[in-house]
C-alpha atoms as one frame of an Amber mdcrd trajectory, in Angstrom:
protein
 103.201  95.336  90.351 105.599  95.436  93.171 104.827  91.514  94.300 106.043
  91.112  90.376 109.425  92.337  91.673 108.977  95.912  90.176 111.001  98.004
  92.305 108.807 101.733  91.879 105.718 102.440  90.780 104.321 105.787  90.223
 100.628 106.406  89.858  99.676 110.275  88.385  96.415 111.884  90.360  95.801
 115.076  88.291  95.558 117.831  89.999  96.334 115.922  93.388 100.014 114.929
  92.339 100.781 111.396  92.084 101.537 108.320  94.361 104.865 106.578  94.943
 105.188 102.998  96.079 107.862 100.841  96.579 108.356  98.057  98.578 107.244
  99.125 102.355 106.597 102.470 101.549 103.826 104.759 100.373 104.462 108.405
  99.763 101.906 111.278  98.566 103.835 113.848  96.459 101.536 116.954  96.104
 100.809 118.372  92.875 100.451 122.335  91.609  97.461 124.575  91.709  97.070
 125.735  87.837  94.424 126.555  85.701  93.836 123.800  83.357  93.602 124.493
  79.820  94.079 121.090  78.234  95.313 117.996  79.307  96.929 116.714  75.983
 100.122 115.321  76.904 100.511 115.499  80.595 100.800 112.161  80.856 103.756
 111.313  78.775 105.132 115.087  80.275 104.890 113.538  83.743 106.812 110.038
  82.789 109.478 111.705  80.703 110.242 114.631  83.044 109.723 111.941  86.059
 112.691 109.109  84.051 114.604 112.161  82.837 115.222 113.806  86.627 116.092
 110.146  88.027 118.819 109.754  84.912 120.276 113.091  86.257 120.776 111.941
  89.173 117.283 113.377  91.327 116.258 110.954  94.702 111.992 109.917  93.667
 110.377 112.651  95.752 112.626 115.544  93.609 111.775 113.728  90.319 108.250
 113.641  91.152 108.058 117.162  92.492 109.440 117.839  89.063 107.269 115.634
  87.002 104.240 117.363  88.408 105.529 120.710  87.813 106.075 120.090  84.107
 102.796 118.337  83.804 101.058 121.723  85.674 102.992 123.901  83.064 101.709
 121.201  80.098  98.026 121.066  81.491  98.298 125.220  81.521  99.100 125.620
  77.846  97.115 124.497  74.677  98.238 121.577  73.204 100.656 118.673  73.875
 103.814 120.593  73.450 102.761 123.357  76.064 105.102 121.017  78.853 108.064
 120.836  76.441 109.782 123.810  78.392 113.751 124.061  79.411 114.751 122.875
  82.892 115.050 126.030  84.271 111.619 127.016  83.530 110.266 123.663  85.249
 112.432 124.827  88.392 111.742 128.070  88.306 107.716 127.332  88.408 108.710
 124.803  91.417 110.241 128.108  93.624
């Protein structure tokens, strides 16, 4: 995707966190430890929290770090809705 002139791409790993590539650099951005109660919806949890923190202004590590907290709190609650939580929640769970 990047040779196509695609600038960042981020690739979700679960539990692990996710990947972030852009051109000449690779960076791991660790996930959180939760217990998972269903997965409905962490994906599209993860790309809107990840597009919403870079609108406000958040460098890519800080909007992943936040992306994968709001996908842990999603992934921890029943149901797709479970990661539709305030901002200070999501920060909050972060520490």
């Amino acid at each position: 995707l990047l040779s196509y002139g695609i600038s960042v791409v981020v690739v979700t790993q679960a539990a692990q966190g996710c990947m972030i590539y852009t051109q000449g650099q690779t960076t791991h951005v660790p996930g959180f430890a939760v217990d998972v109660v269903d997965v409905t919806g962490a994906g599209d949890t993860f790309g809107g929290s990840f597009v919403a923190a870079r609108a406000l202004g958040q460098n890519l590590i800080d909007a992943a770090r936040f992306a994968n907290a709001t996908a842990a709190i999603c992934v921890g609650g029943l149901g797709a809705r479970a990661g539709a939580v305030a901002r200070e929640v999501v920060e909050g769970y972060m520490g």
